Amino acid sequence: MRISFCCTDTPAEPWLNDLGAALPGAEVSLWQPGAAAADYGVVWMPPQAFFDEQPQLRAAFNIGAGVDALLRLNVAPSTRLVRLDDAGMGAQMAEYVCHALIRHYRGFDRYDQQKSQAVWEQHEVLPRSAMPVGIMGLGVLGERVARAVAQFDFPVNGWSRSAKDIPCVRCFHGEQGLSDFLAASKVLVSVLPSTPQTRDLLNRGTLSRLQKGGYLINVARGVQVVEEDLLALIDEGHLAGAALDVFRTEPLPPMHPFWNHPRIRITPHIAALTLRSESIAQISAKIAALEAGRPVAGLVDRQRGY
Ligand code: OXD
């Protein structure tokens, strides 16, 4: 069996070694134009040429959380596109969101400022009931985030395309549920997949439905946010701020107004990093299942877009 590794921005050698060790008998190699035909691909943002030259692939495993870059390419219909099922990303996203939420809720930025001025002053904390958190996107990662937030006793709302029923989450769905979901939430967390329907979804109209003093945490995709609308709503005081891990242009350009905005926190797309050993364990289990003709979880629905 041949496995072809084609991942942008990912050091290949450790992956090639660890995939080789997990799949004894397989020939694992780094894809280069003109490479021999492979059975499976392990990919992250591959070029179109990869799929053009490898139409026989039985499956391509995407080693990041989002599959939007893959769905922009022309891929043979017989090549299954397969997502990892969490693979350690859920816990990281939950950590990231809880950290951003609690930092905002407990006013830790203010205490950092006080420290720089040697000020000893305590501030009141709002009741948690005044900080309902709305999670947009209730897939594997969104549900993990919702459960983690609920552990801290915040009221949790969830919104998804189709109806869901998750303990400790007040679930809304579809276009008709969106407005009520937003109005019931003060902190908005996007864990949505990137699809034509979610592009620009977080704009003046939707963000201004959030409760006054709202806060945005985006760990999904930058193209979901209309950046000028977010800035305006923060500057007008309707939103208290934002914690952003993803941006319309990455890396975020040096002159971008987000960098110096006092109420916007920025991280460089690190909310959930791909963990090599968990990912390889899943890829090898999925290859074994496919070889045995068994179904695998995480098949991407190309129509739906995730
Ligand atoms: C992503 C990732 O899909 O970082 O953005 O995994």
PDB file of C-alpha atoms and ligand atoms in Angstrom:
ATOM      1  CA  MET A   1       0.000   0.000   0.000  1.00  0.00           C
ATOM      2  CA  ARG A   2       1.267   3.495  -0.832  1.00  0.00           C
ATOM      3  CA  ILE A   3       0.528   6.588   1.227  1.00  0.00           C
ATOM      4  CA  SER A   4       1.302  10.014  -0.154  1.00  0.00           C
ATOM      5  CA  PHE A   5       1.867  12.895   2.270  1.00  0.00           C
ATOM      6  CA  CYS A   6       1.100  16.362   0.914  1.00  0.00           C
ATOM      7  CA  CYS A   7       0.726  18.954   3.658  1.00  0.00           C
ATOM      8  CA  THR A   8       1.500  22.652   3.354  1.00  0.00           C
ATOM      9  CA  ASP A   9       3.204  24.340   6.335  1.00  0.00           C
ATOM     10  CA  THR A  10       3.836  20.999   8.072  1.00  0.00           C
ATOM     11  CA  PRO A  11       7.329  19.582   8.655  1.00  0.00           C
ATOM     12  CA  ALA A  12       7.161  16.313   6.709  1.00  0.00           C
ATOM     13  CA  GLU A  13       9.858  14.184   8.297  1.00  0.00           C
ATOM     14  CA  PRO A  14       8.223  13.408  11.657  1.00  0.00           C
ATOM     15  CA  TRP A  15       4.938  12.614   9.918  1.00  0.00           C
ATOM     16  CA  LEU A  16       6.620  10.320   7.383  1.00  0.00           C
ATOM     17  CA  ASN A  17       8.493   8.489  10.166  1.00  0.00           C
ATOM     18  CA  ASP A  18       5.458   8.143  12.449  1.00  0.00           C
ATOM     19  CA  LEU A  19       3.071   7.145   9.640  1.00  0.00           C
ATOM     20  CA  GLY A  20       5.624   4.542   8.532  1.00  0.00           C
ATOM     21  CA  ALA A  21       5.850   3.167  12.085  1.00  0.00           C
ATOM     22  CA  ALA A  22       2.042   3.059  12.476  1.00  0.00           C
ATOM     23  CA  LEU A  23       1.479   1.387   9.106  1.00  0.00           C
ATOM     24  CA  PRO A  24       4.152  -1.295   8.804  1.00  0.00           C
ATOM     25  CA  GLY A  25       4.318  -2.612   5.249  1.00  0.00           C
ATOM     26  CA  ALA A  26       3.034   0.655   3.775  1.00  0.00           C
ATOM     27  CA  GLU A  27       5.283   2.793   1.629  1.00  0.00           C
ATOM     28  CA  VAL A  28       4.917   6.332   2.928  1.00  0.00           C
ATOM     29  CA  SER A  29       6.394   9.178   0.931  1.00  0.00           C
ATOM     30  CA  LEU A  30       6.309  12.915   0.480  1.00  0.00           C
ATOM     31  CA  TRP A  31       4.322  13.837  -2.631  1.00  0.00           C
ATOM     32  CA  GLN A  32       6.221  15.481  -5.427  1.00  0.00           C
ATOM     33  CA  PRO A  33       4.959  16.179  -8.946  1.00  0.00           C
ATOM     34  CA  GLY A  34       5.260  12.954 -10.951  1.00  0.00           C
ATOM     35  CA  ALA A  35       5.194  10.704  -7.838  1.00  0.00           C
ATOM     36  CA  ALA A  36       3.937   7.126  -8.157  1.00  0.00           C
ATOM     37  CA  ALA A  37       0.194   6.499  -7.768  1.00  0.00           C
ATOM     38  CA  ALA A  38      -0.794   6.139  -4.114  1.00  0.00           C
ATOM     39  CA  ASP A  39      -3.723   4.438  -2.385  1.00  0.00           C
ATOM     40  CA  TYR A  40      -4.282   7.054   0.314  1.00  0.00           C
ATOM     41  CA  GLY A  41      -3.351  10.681   0.793  1.00  0.00           C
ATOM     42  CA  VAL A  42      -2.616  12.533   4.026  1.00  0.00           C
ATOM     43  CA  VAL A  43      -3.222  16.170   3.207  1.00  0.00           C
ATOM     44  CA  TRP A  44      -3.393  19.734   4.433  1.00  0.00           C
ATOM     45  CA  MET A  45      -4.073  22.477   1.890  1.00  0.00           C
ATOM     46  CA  PRO A  46      -2.632  20.407  -1.012  1.00  0.00           C
ATOM     47  CA  PRO A  47      -2.251  21.994  -4.463  1.00  0.00           C
ATOM     48  CA  GLN A  48      -4.737  21.067  -7.207  1.00  0.00           C
ATOM     49  CA  ALA A  49      -1.878  19.242  -8.986  1.00  0.00           C
ATOM     50  CA  PHE A  50      -1.872  16.636  -6.205  1.00  0.00           C
ATOM     51  CA  PHE A  51      -5.442  15.521  -6.952  1.00  0.00           C
ATOM     52  CA  ASP A  52      -4.975  15.979 -10.727  1.00  0.00           C
ATOM     53  CA  GLU A  53      -2.107  13.497 -10.650  1.00  0.00           C
ATOM     54  CA  GLN A  54      -3.656  11.107  -8.104  1.00  0.00           C
ATOM     55  CA  PRO A  55      -7.244  10.458  -9.266  1.00  0.00           C
ATOM     56  CA  GLN A  56      -7.001   6.819  -8.085  1.00  0.00           C
ATOM     57  CA  LEU A  57      -6.743   7.727  -4.376  1.00  0.00           C
ATOM     58  CA  ARG A  58      -9.227   5.755  -2.294  1.00  0.00           C
ATOM     59  CA  ALA A  59      -9.294   8.402   0.397  1.00  0.00           C
ATOM     60  CA  ALA A  60      -7.571  11.622   1.424  1.00  0.00           C
ATOM     61  CA  PHE A  61      -7.317  12.339   5.164  1.00  0.00           C
ATOM     62  CA  ASN A  62      -7.411  16.020   6.076  1.00  0.00           C
ATOM     63  CA  ILE A  63      -5.162  16.676   9.060  1.00  0.00           C
ATOM     64  CA  GLY A  64      -6.725  20.016  10.083  1.00  0.00           C
ATOM     65  CA  ALA A  65     -10.147  20.764  11.543  1.00  0.00           C
ATOM     66  CA  GLY A  66     -11.620  22.602   8.538  1.00  0.00           C
ATOM     67  CA  VAL A  67     -12.067  21.010   5.110  1.00  0.00           C
ATOM     68  CA  ASP A  68     -12.837  24.241   3.242  1.00  0.00           C
ATOM     69  CA  ALA A  69      -9.450  24.333   1.446  1.00  0.00           C
ATOM     70  CA  LEU A  70     -10.047  20.765   0.158  1.00  0.00           C
ATOM     71  CA  LEU A  71     -13.543  21.531  -1.038  1.00  0.00           C
ATOM     72  CA  ARG A  72     -12.229  24.336  -3.214  1.00  0.00           C
ATOM     73  CA  LEU A  73     -10.293  21.754  -5.263  1.00  0.00           C
ATOM     74  CA  ASN A  74     -11.392  19.370  -7.977  1.00  0.00           C
ATOM     75  CA  VAL A  75     -11.212  15.920  -6.435  1.00  0.00           C
ATOM     76  CA  ALA A  76     -12.210  12.683  -8.212  1.00  0.00           C
ATOM     77  CA  PRO A  77     -15.681  11.606  -6.981  1.00  0.00           C
ATOM     78  CA  SER A  78     -14.266   8.167  -6.085  1.00  0.00           C
ATOM     79  CA  THR A  79     -11.765   9.693  -3.612  1.00  0.00           C
ATOM     80  CA  ARG A  80     -13.369   9.858  -0.187  1.00  0.00           C
ATOM     81  CA  LEU A  81     -12.484  12.969   1.794  1.00  0.00           C
ATOM     82  CA  VAL A  82     -12.137  12.099   5.455  1.00  0.00           C
ATOM     83  CA  ARG A  83     -11.951  14.353   8.502  1.00  0.00           C
ATOM     84  CA  LEU A  84     -10.276  13.413  11.747  1.00  0.00           C
ATOM     85  CA  ASP A  85     -12.768  12.854  14.554  1.00  0.00           C
ATOM     86  CA  ASP A  86     -11.549  15.415  17.035  1.00  0.00           C
ATOM     87  CA  ALA A  87      -8.036  13.893  17.425  1.00  0.00           C
ATOM     88  CA  GLY A  88      -7.262  16.060  20.435  1.00  0.00           C
ATOM     89  CA  MET A  89      -8.537  19.271  18.835  1.00  0.00           C
ATOM     90  CA  GLY A  90     -11.765  19.382  20.853  1.00  0.00           C
ATOM     91  CA  ALA A  91      -9.981  19.671  24.184  1.00  0.00           C
ATOM     92  CA  GLN A  92      -7.727  22.426  22.832  1.00  0.00           C
ATOM     93  CA  MET A  93     -10.673  24.378  21.421  1.00  0.00           C
ATOM     94  CA  ALA A  94     -12.544  23.986  24.682  1.00  0.00           C
ATOM     95  CA  GLU A  95      -9.479  25.279  26.570  1.00  0.00           C
ATOM     96  CA  TYR A  96      -9.107  28.214  24.224  1.00  0.00           C
ATOM     97  CA  VAL A  97     -12.763  29.236  24.423  1.00  0.00           C
ATOM     98  CA  CYS A  98     -13.006  28.801  28.205  1.00  0.00           C
ATOM     99  CA  HIS A  99      -9.803  30.784  28.656  1.00  0.00           C
ATOM    100  CA  ALA A 100     -11.057  33.664  26.476  1.00  0.00           C
ATOM    101  CA  LEU A 101     -14.492  33.587  28.087  1.00  0.00           C
ATOM    102  CA  ILE A 102     -13.225  33.525  31.669  1.00  0.00           C
ATOM    103  CA  ARG A 103     -10.586  36.141  30.950  1.00  0.00           C
ATOM    104  CA  HIS A 104     -13.325  38.426  29.704  1.00  0.00           C
ATOM    105  CA  TYR A 105     -15.891  37.510  32.384  1.00  0.00           C
ATOM    106  CA  ARG A 106     -13.487  37.911  35.320  1.00  0.00           C
ATOM    107  CA  GLY A 107     -11.933  41.106  33.894  1.00  0.00           C
ATOM    108  CA  PHE A 108      -8.382  39.750  33.949  1.00  0.00           C
ATOM    109  CA  ASP A 109      -7.203  42.339  31.381  1.00  0.00           C
ATOM    110  CA  ARG A 110      -8.041  45.009  33.922  1.00  0.00           C
ATOM    111  CA  TYR A 111      -6.024  43.229  36.627  1.00  0.00           C
ATOM    112  CA  ASP A 112      -3.064  43.036  34.201  1.00  0.00           C
ATOM    113  CA  GLN A 113      -3.272  46.779  33.745  1.00  0.00           C
ATOM    114  CA  GLN A 114      -3.543  47.297  37.525  1.00  0.00           C
ATOM    115  CA  LYS A 115      -0.440  45.188  38.041  1.00  0.00           C
ATOM    116  CA  SER A 116       1.553  47.402  35.684  1.00  0.00           C
ATOM    117  CA  GLN A 117       0.556  50.373  37.884  1.00  0.00           C
ATOM    118  CA  ALA A 118       0.874  48.556  41.254  1.00  0.00           C
ATOM    119  CA  VAL A 119      -2.855  49.035  41.926  1.00  0.00           C
ATOM    120  CA  TRP A 120      -4.546  46.702  44.421  1.00  0.00           C
ATOM    121  CA  GLU A 121      -8.286  46.937  43.748  1.00  0.00           C
ATOM    122  CA  GLN A 122     -10.998  44.306  43.583  1.00  0.00           C
ATOM    123  CA  HIS A 123     -13.947  44.476  41.197  1.00  0.00           C
ATOM    124  CA  GLU A 124     -17.379  42.968  41.408  1.00  0.00           C
ATOM    125  CA  VAL A 125     -18.169  39.917  39.265  1.00  0.00           C
ATOM    126  CA  LEU A 126     -21.477  39.774  37.377  1.00  0.00           C
ATOM    127  CA  PRO A 127     -23.694  36.795  38.058  1.00  0.00           C
ATOM    128  CA  ARG A 128     -23.150  34.044  35.482  1.00  0.00           C
ATOM    129  CA  SER A 129     -26.790  34.275  34.518  1.00  0.00           C
ATOM    130  CA  ALA A 130     -25.876  37.658  32.979  1.00  0.00           C
ATOM    131  CA  MET A 131     -23.305  36.022  30.687  1.00  0.00           C
ATOM    132  CA  PRO A 132     -25.181  33.506  28.488  1.00  0.00           C
ATOM    133  CA  VAL A 133     -22.790  31.946  25.977  1.00  0.00           C
ATOM    134  CA  GLY A 134     -23.955  31.073  22.469  1.00  0.00           C
ATOM    135  CA  ILE A 135     -22.025  28.421  20.557  1.00  0.00           C
ATOM    136  CA  MET A 136     -22.552  28.512  16.785  1.00  0.00           C
ATOM    137  CA  GLY A 137     -21.853  25.121  15.228  1.00  0.00           C
ATOM    138  CA  LEU A 138     -22.617  21.987  17.200  1.00  0.00           C
ATOM    139  CA  GLY A 139     -20.487  19.398  15.413  1.00  0.00           C
ATOM    140  CA  VAL A 140     -17.921  17.293  17.306  1.00  0.00           C
ATOM    141  CA  LEU A 141     -15.840  20.357  18.222  1.00  0.00           C
ATOM    142  CA  GLY A 142     -18.757  22.690  18.957  1.00  0.00           C
ATOM    143  CA  GLU A 143     -20.396  20.183  21.249  1.00  0.00           C
ATOM    144  CA  ARG A 144     -17.120  19.649  23.113  1.00  0.00           C
ATOM    145  CA  VAL A 145     -16.796  23.414  23.587  1.00  0.00           C
ATOM    146  CA  ALA A 146     -20.430  23.718  24.742  1.00  0.00           C
ATOM    147  CA  ARG A 147     -19.962  20.974  27.344  1.00  0.00           C
ATOM    148  CA  ALA A 148     -16.788  22.608  28.669  1.00  0.00           C
ATOM    149  CA  VAL A 149     -18.451  26.016  28.992  1.00  0.00           C
ATOM    150  CA  ALA A 150     -21.448  24.448  30.759  1.00  0.00           C
ATOM    151  CA  GLN A 151     -19.040  22.947  33.327  1.00  0.00           C
ATOM    152  CA  PHE A 152     -18.392  26.495  34.563  1.00  0.00           C
ATOM    153  CA  ASP A 153     -22.137  27.018  35.089  1.00  0.00           C
ATOM    154  CA  PHE A 154     -22.620  29.610  32.364  1.00  0.00           C
ATOM    155  CA  PRO A 155     -25.995  29.347  30.636  1.00  0.00           C
ATOM    156  CA  VAL A 156     -25.206  27.795  27.223  1.00  0.00           C
ATOM    157  CA  ASN A 157     -27.148  28.258  23.987  1.00  0.00           C
ATOM    158  CA  GLY A 158     -26.270  26.375  20.820  1.00  0.00           C
ATOM    159  CA  TRP A 159     -27.141  26.987  17.182  1.00  0.00           C
ATOM    160  CA  SER A 160     -26.799  24.571  14.306  1.00  0.00           C
ATOM    161  CA  ARG A 161     -28.160  24.094  10.795  1.00  0.00           C
ATOM    162  CA  SER A 162     -30.333  21.155  11.787  1.00  0.00           C
ATOM    163  CA  ALA A 163     -32.003  20.425  15.134  1.00  0.00           C
ATOM    164  CA  LYS A 164     -29.821  18.991  17.950  1.00  0.00           C
ATOM    165  CA  ASP A 165     -30.544  17.863  21.442  1.00  0.00           C
ATOM    166  CA  ILE A 166     -27.596  18.251  23.818  1.00  0.00           C
ATOM    167  CA  PRO A 167     -27.940  18.067  27.602  1.00  0.00           C
ATOM    168  CA  CYS A 168     -27.166  21.401  29.304  1.00  0.00           C
ATOM    169  CA  VAL A 169     -27.431  23.325  26.009  1.00  0.00           C
ATOM    170  CA  ARG A 170     -30.483  25.287  24.925  1.00  0.00           C
ATOM    171  CA  CYS A 171     -30.533  24.358  21.247  1.00  0.00           C
ATOM    172  CA  PHE A 172     -31.750  26.554  18.379  1.00  0.00           C
ATOM    173  CA  HIS A 173     -31.544  25.713  14.711  1.00  0.00           C
ATOM    174  CA  GLY A 174     -31.988  26.937  11.172  1.00  0.00           C
ATOM    175  CA  GLU A 175     -32.497  30.433   9.872  1.00  0.00           C
ATOM    176  CA  GLN A 176     -35.680  30.869  11.883  1.00  0.00           C
ATOM    177  CA  GLY A 177     -33.845  30.039  15.127  1.00  0.00           C
ATOM    178  CA  LEU A 178     -30.875  32.344  14.525  1.00  0.00           C
ATOM    179  CA  SER A 179     -32.376  35.625  15.654  1.00  0.00           C
ATOM    180  CA  ASP A 180     -33.698  34.175  18.944  1.00  0.00           C
ATOM    181  CA  PHE A 181     -30.395  32.403  19.554  1.00  0.00           C
ATOM    182  CA  LEU A 182     -28.450  35.668  19.136  1.00  0.00           C
ATOM    183  CA  ALA A 183     -30.858  37.641  21.306  1.00  0.00           C
ATOM    184  CA  ALA A 184     -30.485  35.021  24.060  1.00  0.00           C
ATOM    185  CA  SER A 185     -26.649  35.218  24.006  1.00  0.00           C
ATOM    186  CA  LYS A 186     -24.093  37.704  25.275  1.00  0.00           C
ATOM    187  CA  VAL A 187     -20.893  35.894  24.334  1.00  0.00           C
ATOM    188  CA  LEU A 188     -20.862  34.440  20.834  1.00  0.00           C
ATOM    189  CA  VAL A 189     -18.454  31.632  19.974  1.00  0.00           C
ATOM    190  CA  SER A 190     -18.088  30.558  16.350  1.00  0.00           C
ATOM    191  CA  VAL A 191     -17.104  26.945  15.730  1.00  0.00           C
ATOM    192  CA  LEU A 192     -18.969  26.920  12.418  1.00  0.00           C
ATOM    193  CA  PRO A 193     -17.645  25.179   9.322  1.00  0.00           C
ATOM    194  CA  SER A 194     -16.671  27.440   6.453  1.00  0.00           C
ATOM    195  CA  THR A 195     -19.360  27.220   3.765  1.00  0.00           C
ATOM    196  CA  PRO A 196     -20.936  29.739   1.384  1.00  0.00           C
ATOM    197  CA  GLN A 197     -23.777  30.051   3.941  1.00  0.00           C
ATOM    198  CA  THR A 198     -21.471  30.968   6.831  1.00  0.00           C
ATOM    199  CA  ARG A 199     -19.344  33.463   4.875  1.00  0.00           C
ATOM    200  CA  ASP A 200     -19.961  36.997   6.257  1.00  0.00           C
ATOM    201  CA  LEU A 201     -22.594  35.585   8.629  1.00  0.00           C
ATOM    202  CA  LEU A 202     -21.216  37.595  11.564  1.00  0.00           C
ATOM    203  CA  ASN A 203     -22.036  41.089  10.364  1.00  0.00           C
ATOM    204  CA  ARG A 204     -23.676  44.232  11.750  1.00  0.00           C
ATOM    205  CA  GLY A 205     -27.140  42.688  11.477  1.00  0.00           C
ATOM    206  CA  THR A 206     -26.344  39.488  13.368  1.00  0.00           C
ATOM    207  CA  LEU A 207     -23.775  40.828  15.849  1.00  0.00           C
ATOM    208  CA  SER A 208     -26.031  43.691  16.878  1.00  0.00           C
ATOM    209  CA  ARG A 209     -28.681  41.114  17.901  1.00  0.00           C
ATOM    210  CA  LEU A 210     -26.360  39.983  20.718  1.00  0.00           C
ATOM    211  CA  GLN A 211     -27.124  41.355  24.156  1.00  0.00           C
ATOM    212  CA  LYS A 212     -25.534  44.752  24.910  1.00  0.00           C
ATOM    213  CA  GLY A 213     -21.942  44.389  26.058  1.00  0.00           C
ATOM    214  CA  GLY A 214     -21.587  41.243  23.926  1.00  0.00           C
ATOM    215  CA  TYR A 215     -18.286  39.561  23.170  1.00  0.00           C
ATOM    216  CA  LEU A 216     -17.153  37.532  20.147  1.00  0.00           C
ATOM    217  CA  ILE A 217     -14.798  34.540  20.259  1.00  0.00           C
ATOM    218  CA  ASN A 218     -13.920  33.220  16.793  1.00  0.00           C
ATOM    219  CA  VAL A 219     -12.082  29.904  16.503  1.00  0.00           C
ATOM    220  CA  ALA A 220     -13.649  28.936  13.164  1.00  0.00           C
ATOM    221  CA  ARG A 221     -12.782  30.946  10.051  1.00  0.00           C
ATOM    222  CA  GLY A 222     -12.042  34.640   9.548  1.00  0.00           C
ATOM    223  CA  VAL A 223     -14.286  34.941   6.472  1.00  0.00           C
ATOM    224  CA  GLN A 224     -17.331  34.491   8.703  1.00  0.00           C
ATOM    225  CA  VAL A 225     -16.770  37.934  10.234  1.00  0.00           C
ATOM    226  CA  VAL A 226     -17.291  41.261   8.469  1.00  0.00           C
ATOM    227  CA  GLU A 227     -14.337  42.929  10.161  1.00  0.00           C
ATOM    228  CA  GLU A 228     -15.434  46.558   9.671  1.00  0.00           C
ATOM    229  CA  ASP A 229     -18.812  45.739  11.264  1.00  0.00           C
ATOM    230  CA  LEU A 230     -17.135  44.100  14.249  1.00  0.00           C
ATOM    231  CA  LEU A 231     -14.834  47.096  14.744  1.00  0.00           C
ATOM    232  CA  ALA A 232     -17.719  49.546  14.466  1.00  0.00           C
ATOM    233  CA  LEU A 233     -19.870  47.655  16.996  1.00  0.00           C
ATOM    234  CA  ILE A 234     -16.974  47.552  19.485  1.00  0.00           C
ATOM    235  CA  ASP A 235     -16.192  51.223  18.990  1.00  0.00           C
ATOM    236  CA  GLU A 236     -19.880  52.133  19.369  1.00  0.00           C
ATOM    237  CA  GLY A 237     -19.994  50.172  22.641  1.00  0.00           C
ATOM    238  CA  HIS A 238     -22.569  47.550  21.631  1.00  0.00           C
ATOM    239  CA  LEU A 239     -19.866  44.885  21.892  1.00  0.00           C
ATOM    240  CA  ALA A 240     -17.325  44.842  24.705  1.00  0.00           C
ATOM    241  CA  GLY A 241     -14.617  43.218  22.582  1.00  0.00           C
ATOM    242  CA  ALA A 242     -13.454  40.085  20.832  1.00  0.00           C
ATOM    243  CA  ALA A 243     -10.939  37.251  21.069  1.00  0.00           C
ATOM    244  CA  LEU A 244      -9.973  36.195  17.566  1.00  0.00           C
ATOM    245  CA  ASP A 245      -7.843  33.265  16.465  1.00  0.00           C
ATOM    246  CA  VAL A 246      -8.694  33.394  12.742  1.00  0.00           C
ATOM    247  CA  PHE A 247      -8.784  36.213  10.219  1.00  0.00           C
ATOM    248  CA  ARG A 248      -9.873  36.959   6.662  1.00  0.00           C
ATOM    249  CA  THR A 249      -6.194  37.300   5.720  1.00  0.00           C
ATOM    250  CA  GLU A 250      -3.612  35.167   7.514  1.00  0.00           C
ATOM    251  CA  PRO A 251      -1.054  36.046   8.688  1.00  0.00           C
ATOM    252  CA  LEU A 252      -2.909  39.161   9.850  1.00  0.00           C
ATOM    253  CA  PRO A 253      -1.294  42.063   7.914  1.00  0.00           C
ATOM    254  CA  PRO A 254       0.977  44.264  10.090  1.00  0.00           C
ATOM    255  CA  MET A 255      -1.123  47.406   9.505  1.00  0.00           C
ATOM    256  CA  HIS A 256      -4.449  45.740  10.320  1.00  0.00           C
ATOM    257  CA  PRO A 257      -6.503  47.782  12.845  1.00  0.00           C
ATOM    258  CA  PHE A 258      -7.110  44.669  15.006  1.00  0.00           C
ATOM    259  CA  TRP A 259      -3.456  44.603  16.125  1.00  0.00           C
ATOM    260  CA  ASN A 260      -3.587  47.738  18.189  1.00  0.00           C
ATOM    261  CA  HIS A 261      -7.215  47.666  19.239  1.00  0.00           C
ATOM    262  CA  PRO A 262      -7.332  47.641  23.052  1.00  0.00           C
ATOM    263  CA  ARG A 263     -10.439  45.456  23.172  1.00  0.00           C
ATOM    264  CA  ILE A 264      -9.434  42.845  20.623  1.00  0.00           C
ATOM    265  CA  ARG A 265      -7.249  39.926  21.633  1.00  0.00           C
ATOM    266  CA  ILE A 266      -5.402  38.091  18.885  1.00  0.00           C
ATOM    267  CA  THR A 267      -3.755  34.705  18.556  1.00  0.00           C
ATOM    268  CA  PRO A 268      -2.183  33.338  15.347  1.00  0.00           C
ATOM    269  CA  HIS A 269      -4.587  30.495  14.447  1.00  0.00           C
ATOM    270  CA  ILE A 270      -3.514  28.242  17.305  1.00  0.00           C
ATOM    271  CA  ALA A 271      -6.834  27.443  18.989  1.00  0.00           C
ATOM    272  CA  ALA A 272      -6.558  23.762  18.038  1.00  0.00           C
ATOM    273  CA  LEU A 273      -3.265  22.499  16.671  1.00  0.00           C
ATOM    274  CA  THR A 274      -3.100  19.148  14.928  1.00  0.00           C
ATOM    275  CA  LEU A 275      -1.634  16.551  17.284  1.00  0.00           C
ATOM    276  CA  ARG A 276       0.514  14.142  15.290  1.00  0.00           C
ATOM    277  CA  SER A 277       0.233  10.980  17.333  1.00  0.00           C
ATOM    278  CA  GLU A 278      -3.564  11.193  17.846  1.00  0.00           C
ATOM    279  CA  SER A 279      -4.045  12.007  14.163  1.00  0.00           C
ATOM    280  CA  ILE A 280      -1.865   9.148  12.962  1.00  0.00           C
ATOM    281  CA  ALA A 281      -3.625   6.682  15.284  1.00  0.00           C
ATOM    282  CA  GLN A 282      -6.943   7.722  13.723  1.00  0.00           C
ATOM    283  CA  ILE A 283      -5.663   7.681  10.155  1.00  0.00           C
ATOM    284  CA  SER A 284      -4.258   4.172  10.545  1.00  0.00           C
ATOM    285  CA  ALA A 285      -7.483   2.903  12.173  1.00  0.00           C
ATOM    286  CA  LYS A 286      -9.521   4.440   9.359  1.00  0.00           C
ATOM    287  CA  ILE A 287      -7.275   2.935   6.673  1.00  0.00           C
ATOM    288  CA  ALA A 288      -7.641  -0.488   8.315  1.00  0.00           C
ATOM    289  CA  ALA A 289     -11.434  -0.070   8.334  1.00  0.00           C
ATOM    290  CA  LEU A 290     -11.563   1.037   4.696  1.00  0.00           C
ATOM    291  CA  GLU A 291      -9.311  -1.854   3.641  1.00  0.00           C
ATOM    292  CA  ALA A 292     -11.654  -4.257   5.437  1.00  0.00           C
ATOM    293  CA  GLY A 293     -14.683  -2.677   3.727  1.00  0.00           C
ATOM    294  CA  ARG A 294     -15.997  -1.232   6.993  1.00  0.00           C
ATOM    295  CA  PRO A 295     -17.536   2.261   7.201  1.00  0.00           C
ATOM    296  CA  VAL A 296     -15.519   5.110   8.717  1.00  0.00           C
ATOM    297  CA  ALA A 297     -16.701   8.162  10.627  1.00  0.00           C
ATOM    298  CA  GLY A 298     -15.795  11.633   9.396  1.00  0.00           C
ATOM    299  CA  LEU A 299     -16.664  11.306   5.694  1.00  0.00           C
ATOM    300  CA  VAL A 300     -17.010  14.791   4.247  1.00  0.00           C
ATOM    301  CA  ASP A 301     -20.324  15.523   2.577  1.00  0.00           C
ATOM    302  CA  ARG A 302     -19.257  17.593  -0.431  1.00  0.00           C
ATOM    303  CA  GLN A 303     -22.753  19.000  -1.004  1.00  0.00           C
ATOM    304  CA  ARG A 304     -23.172  20.121   2.579  1.00  0.00           C
ATOM    305  CA  GLY A 305     -19.625  21.515   2.651  1.00  0.00           C
ATOM    306  CA  TYR A 306     -18.257  19.835   5.809  1.00  0.00           C
TER     307      TYR A 306
HETATM  308  C1  OXD B   1      -8.051  24.508  10.817  1.00  0.00           C
HETATM  309  C2  OXD B   1      -7.028  23.950  11.698  1.00  0.00           C
HETATM  310  O1  OXD B   1      -8.787  23.786  10.150  1.00  0.00           O
HETATM  311  O2  OXD B   1      -6.219  24.733  12.233  1.00  0.00           O
HETATM  312  O3  OXD B   1      -8.115  25.726  10.777  1.00  0.00           O
HETATM  313  O4  OXD B   1      -6.977  22.739  11.888  1.00  0.00           O
END
